[in-house]
mmCIF file of C-alpha atoms in Angstrom:
data_model
loop_
_atom_site.group_PDB
_atom_site.id
_atom_site.type_symbol
_atom_site.label_atom_id
_atom_site.label_comp_id
_atom_site.label_asym_id
_atom_site.label_seq_id
_atom_site.Cartn_x
_atom_site.Cartn_y
_atom_site.Cartn_z
ATOM 1 C CA UNK O 1 23.387 7.980 -20.952
ATOM 2 C CA UNK O 2 20.296 10.126 -20.938
ATOM 3 C CA UNK O 3 19.425 12.324 -18.041
ATOM 4 C CA UNK O 4 15.987 12.271 -16.501
ATOM 5 C CA UNK O 5 14.332 15.227 -14.980
ATOM 6 C CA UNK O 6 13.498 13.583 -11.710
ATOM 7 C CA UNK O 7 11.072 14.790 -9.113
ATOM 8 C CA UNK O 8 10.985 12.501 -6.127
ATOM 9 C CA UNK O 9 8.627 13.121 -3.263
ATOM 10 C CA UNK O 10 10.013 11.666 -0.086
ATOM 11 C CA UNK O 11 7.220 12.103 2.398
ATOM 12 C CA UNK O 12 8.217 12.501 6.001
ATOM 13 C CA UNK O 13 6.606 12.005 8.393
ATOM 14 C CA UNK O 14 4.661 9.017 7.140
ATOM 15 C CA UNK O 15 1.064 8.453 8.139
ATOM 16 C CA UNK O 16 0.637 6.490 11.339
ATOM 17 C CA UNK O 17 -2.846 5.902 12.668
ATOM 18 C CA UNK O 18 -4.009 5.170 16.150
ATOM 19 C CA UNK O 19 -7.156 3.113 16.079
ATOM 20 C CA UNK O 20 -9.715 3.406 18.844
ATOM 21 C CA UNK O 21 -11.092 -0.072 18.151
ATOM 22 C CA UNK O 22 -8.676 -2.960 17.919
ATOM 23 C CA UNK O 23 -9.763 -6.018 15.976
ATOM 24 C CA UNK O 24 -8.492 -9.432 17.019
ATOM 25 C CA UNK O 25 -8.276 -12.260 14.525
ATOM 26 C CA UNK O 26 -10.837 -14.947 15.308
ATOM 27 C CA UNK O 27 -9.859 -18.603 15.126
ATOM 28 C CA UNK O 28 -10.853 -20.596 12.048
ATOM 29 C CA UNK O 29 -14.551 -21.505 12.173
ATOM 30 C CA UNK O 30 -15.746 -25.064 12.716
ATOM 31 C CA UNK O 31 -16.750 -26.977 9.596
ATOM 32 C CA UNK O 32 -20.377 -27.229 8.516
ATOM 33 C CA UNK O 33 -20.747 -30.524 10.404
ATOM 34 C CA UNK O 34 -19.620 -28.892 13.624
ATOM 35 C CA UNK O 35 -16.338 -30.809 13.756
ATOM 36 C CA UNK O 36 -13.301 -28.771 14.657
ATOM 37 C CA UNK O 37 -10.093 -29.589 12.788
ATOM 38 C CA UNK O 38 -7.403 -30.462 15.261
ATOM 39 C CA UNK O 39 -4.369 -30.127 13.005
ATOM 40 C CA UNK O 40 -2.406 -26.939 13.487
ATOM 41 C CA UNK O 41 -1.387 -26.946 9.822
ATOM 42 C CA UNK O 42 -5.005 -26.875 8.620
ATOM 43 C CA UNK O 43 -5.964 -24.099 11.033
ATOM 44 C CA UNK O 44 -2.840 -22.110 10.205
ATOM 45 C CA UNK O 45 -3.429 -22.512 6.468
ATOM 46 C CA UNK O 46 -7.002 -21.253 6.808
ATOM 47 C CA UNK O 47 -5.922 -18.246 8.865
ATOM 48 C CA UNK O 48 -3.218 -17.355 6.319
ATOM 49 C CA UNK O 49 -5.681 -17.706 3.441
ATOM 50 C CA UNK O 50 -8.239 -15.543 5.249
ATOM 51 C CA UNK O 51 -5.665 -12.826 6.013
ATOM 52 C CA UNK O 52 -4.499 -12.882 2.359
ATOM 53 C CA UNK O 53 -8.069 -12.396 1.099
ATOM 54 C CA UNK O 54 -8.684 -9.610 3.613
ATOM 55 C CA UNK O 55 -5.500 -7.812 2.540
ATOM 56 C CA UNK O 56 -6.381 -8.078 -1.139
ATOM 57 C CA UNK O 57 -9.805 -6.580 -0.373
ATOM 58 C CA UNK O 58 -8.076 -3.845 1.673
ATOM 59 C CA UNK O 59 -5.807 -2.942 -1.282
ATOM 60 C CA UNK O 60 -8.729 -3.019 -3.725
ATOM 61 C CA UNK O 61 -10.688 -0.734 -1.403
ATOM 62 C CA UNK O 62 -7.778 1.721 -1.176
ATOM 63 C CA UNK O 63 -7.370 1.770 -4.977
ATOM 64 C CA UNK O 64 -11.093 2.378 -5.406
ATOM 65 C CA UNK O 65 -11.038 5.238 -2.876
ATOM 66 C CA UNK O 66 -7.931 6.747 -4.487
ATOM 67 C CA UNK O 67 -9.483 6.625 -7.952
ATOM 68 C CA UNK O 68 -12.758 8.107 -6.676
ATOM 69 C CA UNK O 69 -10.817 11.019 -5.150
ATOM 70 C CA UNK O 70 -8.886 11.451 -8.396
ATOM 71 C CA UNK O 71 -12.113 11.492 -10.416
ATOM 72 C CA UNK O 72 -13.642 14.070 -8.046
ATOM 73 C CA UNK O 73 -10.576 16.242 -8.660
ATOM 74 C CA UNK O 74 -10.620 15.854 -12.471
ATOM 75 C CA UNK O 75 -7.703 13.407 -12.562
ATOM 76 C CA UNK O 76 -7.398 10.194 -14.570
ATOM 77 C CA UNK O 77 -7.740 6.916 -12.683
ATOM 78 C CA UNK O 78 -4.587 5.091 -11.707
ATOM 79 C CA UNK O 79 -3.834 1.728 -13.189
ATOM 80 C CA UNK O 80 -2.352 -0.676 -10.664
ATOM 81 C CA UNK O 81 0.447 -2.588 -12.335
ATOM 82 C CA UNK O 82 1.910 -5.856 -11.111
ATOM 83 C CA UNK O 83 5.552 -4.800 -10.915
ATOM 84 C CA UNK O 84 4.776 -1.769 -8.724
ATOM 85 C CA UNK O 85 2.405 -3.893 -6.641
ATOM 86 C CA UNK O 86 5.216 -6.408 -6.040
ATOM 87 C CA UNK O 87 7.614 -3.583 -5.108
ATOM 88 C CA UNK O 88 5.075 -2.070 -2.695
ATOM 89 C CA UNK O 89 4.309 -5.504 -1.237
ATOM 90 C CA UNK O 90 7.992 -6.220 -0.653
ATOM 91 C CA UNK O 91 8.434 -2.940 1.221
ATOM 92 C CA UNK O 92 5.188 -3.407 3.181
ATOM 93 C CA UNK O 93 6.438 -6.870 4.246
ATOM 94 C CA UNK O 94 9.689 -5.247 5.408
ATOM 95 C CA UNK O 95 7.741 -2.677 7.441
ATOM 96 C CA UNK O 96 5.577 -5.375 9.019
ATOM 97 C CA UNK O 97 8.588 -7.517 9.906
ATOM 98 C CA UNK O 98 10.568 -4.655 11.468
ATOM 99 C CA UNK O 99 7.645 -2.780 13.011
ATOM 100 C CA UNK O 100 9.229 0.497 11.867
ATOM 101 C CA UNK O 101 7.377 2.911 9.568
ATOM 102 C CA UNK O 102 9.821 4.396 7.067
ATOM 103 C CA UNK O 103 10.199 5.062 3.362
ATOM 104 C CA UNK O 104 12.031 2.706 1.035
ATOM 105 C CA UNK O 105 15.569 4.149 0.816
ATOM 106 C CA UNK O 106 16.141 2.214 -2.436
ATOM 107 C CA UNK O 107 12.946 3.458 -4.122
ATOM 108 C CA UNK O 108 14.716 5.380 -6.898
ATOM 109 C CA UNK O 109 16.956 2.397 -7.701
ATOM 110 C CA UNK O 110 14.055 -0.073 -7.511
ATOM 111 C CA UNK O 111 11.755 1.986 -9.762
ATOM 112 C CA UNK O 112 14.614 2.686 -12.201
ATOM 113 C CA UNK O 113 15.128 -1.080 -12.555
ATOM 114 C CA UNK O 114 11.407 -1.704 -13.126
ATOM 115 C CA UNK O 115 10.536 1.449 -15.092
ATOM 116 C CA UNK O 116 13.703 2.838 -16.731
ATOM 117 C CA UNK O 117 11.839 5.722 -18.438
ATOM 118 C CA UNK O 118 10.152 7.188 -15.360
ATOM 119 C CA UNK O 119 10.368 10.933 -14.718
ATOM 120 C CA UNK O 120 8.230 11.275 -11.559
ATOM 121 C CA UNK O 121 7.750 8.962 -8.625
ATOM 122 C CA UNK O 122 6.489 9.070 -5.087
ATOM 123 C CA UNK O 123 5.653 6.885 -2.124
ATOM 124 C CA UNK O 124 3.105 6.895 0.671
ATOM 125 C CA UNK O 125 3.583 4.612 3.664
ATOM 126 C CA UNK O 126 1.169 4.122 6.519
ATOM 127 C CA UNK O 127 0.263 1.885 9.416
ATOM 128 C CA UNK O 128 -3.187 1.350 10.857
ATOM 129 C CA UNK O 129 -4.329 -0.755 13.793
ATOM 130 C CA UNK O 130 -7.388 -2.659 12.673
ATOM 131 C CA UNK O 131 -8.930 -3.431 9.321
ATOM 132 C CA UNK O 132 -10.275 -0.166 7.956
ATOM 133 C CA UNK O 133 -9.029 0.875 4.537
ATOM 134 C CA UNK O 134 -11.295 3.894 5.044
ATOM 135 C CA UNK O 135 -9.257 5.027 8.062
ATOM 136 C CA UNK O 136 -5.994 4.646 6.163
ATOM 137 C CA UNK O 137 -7.360 6.536 3.164
ATOM 138 C CA UNK O 138 -8.753 9.310 5.374
ATOM 139 C CA UNK O 139 -5.388 9.734 7.098
ATOM 140 C CA UNK O 140 -3.605 9.962 3.745
ATOM 141 C CA UNK O 141 -6.094 12.541 2.452
ATOM 142 C CA UNK O 142 -5.761 14.676 5.618
ATOM 143 C CA UNK O 143 -1.977 14.833 5.217
ATOM 144 C CA UNK O 144 -1.082 17.426 2.549
ATOM 145 C CA UNK O 145 2.014 15.643 1.141
ATOM 146 C CA UNK O 146 0.267 12.243 1.021
ATOM 147 C CA UNK O 147 -2.820 13.803 -0.551
ATOM 148 C CA UNK O 148 -0.562 15.491 -3.106
ATOM 149 C CA UNK O 149 0.828 12.100 -4.148
ATOM 150 C CA UNK O 150 -2.649 10.606 -4.463
ATOM 151 C CA UNK O 151 -3.865 13.512 -6.616
ATOM 152 C CA UNK O 152 -0.653 14.213 -8.573
ATOM 153 C CA UNK O 153 -1.407 14.700 -12.292
ATOM 154 C CA UNK O 154 1.975 13.409 -13.449
ATOM 155 C CA UNK O 155 1.673 9.926 -11.960
ATOM 156 C CA UNK O 156 -0.106 7.392 -14.169
ATOM 157 C CA UNK O 157 0.413 4.066 -12.399
ATOM 158 C CA UNK O 158 0.444 2.842 -8.841
ATOM 159 C CA UNK O 159 1.340 -0.187 -6.789
ATOM 160 C CA UNK O 160 -0.674 -0.537 -3.597
ATOM 161 C CA UNK O 161 0.072 -3.287 -1.118
ATOM 162 C CA UNK O 162 -0.775 -3.995 2.482
ATOM 163 C CA UNK O 163 0.757 -6.593 4.773
ATOM 164 C CA UNK O 164 -0.949 -7.605 7.993
ATOM 165 C CA UNK O 165 0.963 -8.356 11.135
ATOM 166 C CA UNK O 166 -0.624 -9.806 14.236
ATOM 167 C CA UNK O 167 1.061 -9.447 17.589
ATOM 168 C CA UNK O 168 -0.639 -10.338 20.854
ATOM 169 C CA UNK O 169 -3.913 -10.742 18.955
ATOM 170 C CA UNK O 170 -3.784 -7.197 17.553
ATOM 171 C CA UNK O 171 -4.043 -6.811 13.790
ATOM 172 C CA UNK O 172 -1.952 -4.069 12.194
ATOM 173 C CA UNK O 173 -2.044 -3.062 8.510
ATOM 174 C CA UNK O 174 1.236 -1.859 6.959
ATOM 175 C CA UNK O 175 0.484 -0.052 3.690
ATOM 176 C CA UNK O 176 2.682 1.164 0.844
ATOM 177 C CA UNK O 177 1.600 3.113 -2.247
ATOM 178 C CA UNK O 178 4.287 3.521 -4.933
ATOM 179 C CA UNK O 179 3.490 6.023 -7.697
ATOM 180 C CA UNK O 180 5.263 6.512 -11.046
ATOM 181 C CA UNK O 181 4.811 7.488 -14.650
ATOM 182 C CA UNK O 182 6.133 6.119 -17.975
ATOM 183 C CA UNK O 183 5.944 2.599 -16.582
ATOM 184 C CA UNK O 184 4.122 -0.291 -18.239
#
């Protein structure tokens, strides 16, 4: 058994944003002919597909902003890898389902399973009311420990995932960024 020199950043408190403008999800649009689909399944499927596309764009926007900040600070760009994305997505789904913002208590175990040679890892978690990846990114960058994770030289890969929850017509974005190194 080899020992790893492990540096884990457990960031508390996590970023939580209050949004001055709340965005409600609009119903699915009518078709080009003006007919409105009356089946709940069709409408529900369209809303789910639209939310999924919006979340993917949200994650892509966060990754782009993170890599721009890294470049401006003479850091290499992160590569987003699928296994860390899946881990982050699983935890973001947990946060959205519980409505409680907290770090993944099994992060070390989870990353060790996925990336057995890691030596450094970290996690940012945040919640934002609305749809602005820019607000989430700004909050992370104005929090010294979250900014440190984003700009850390030792991390080489990231998993970024956001899950949207909608309660009473209010859209909330639950975001997780998992950082590691020596992981392919």
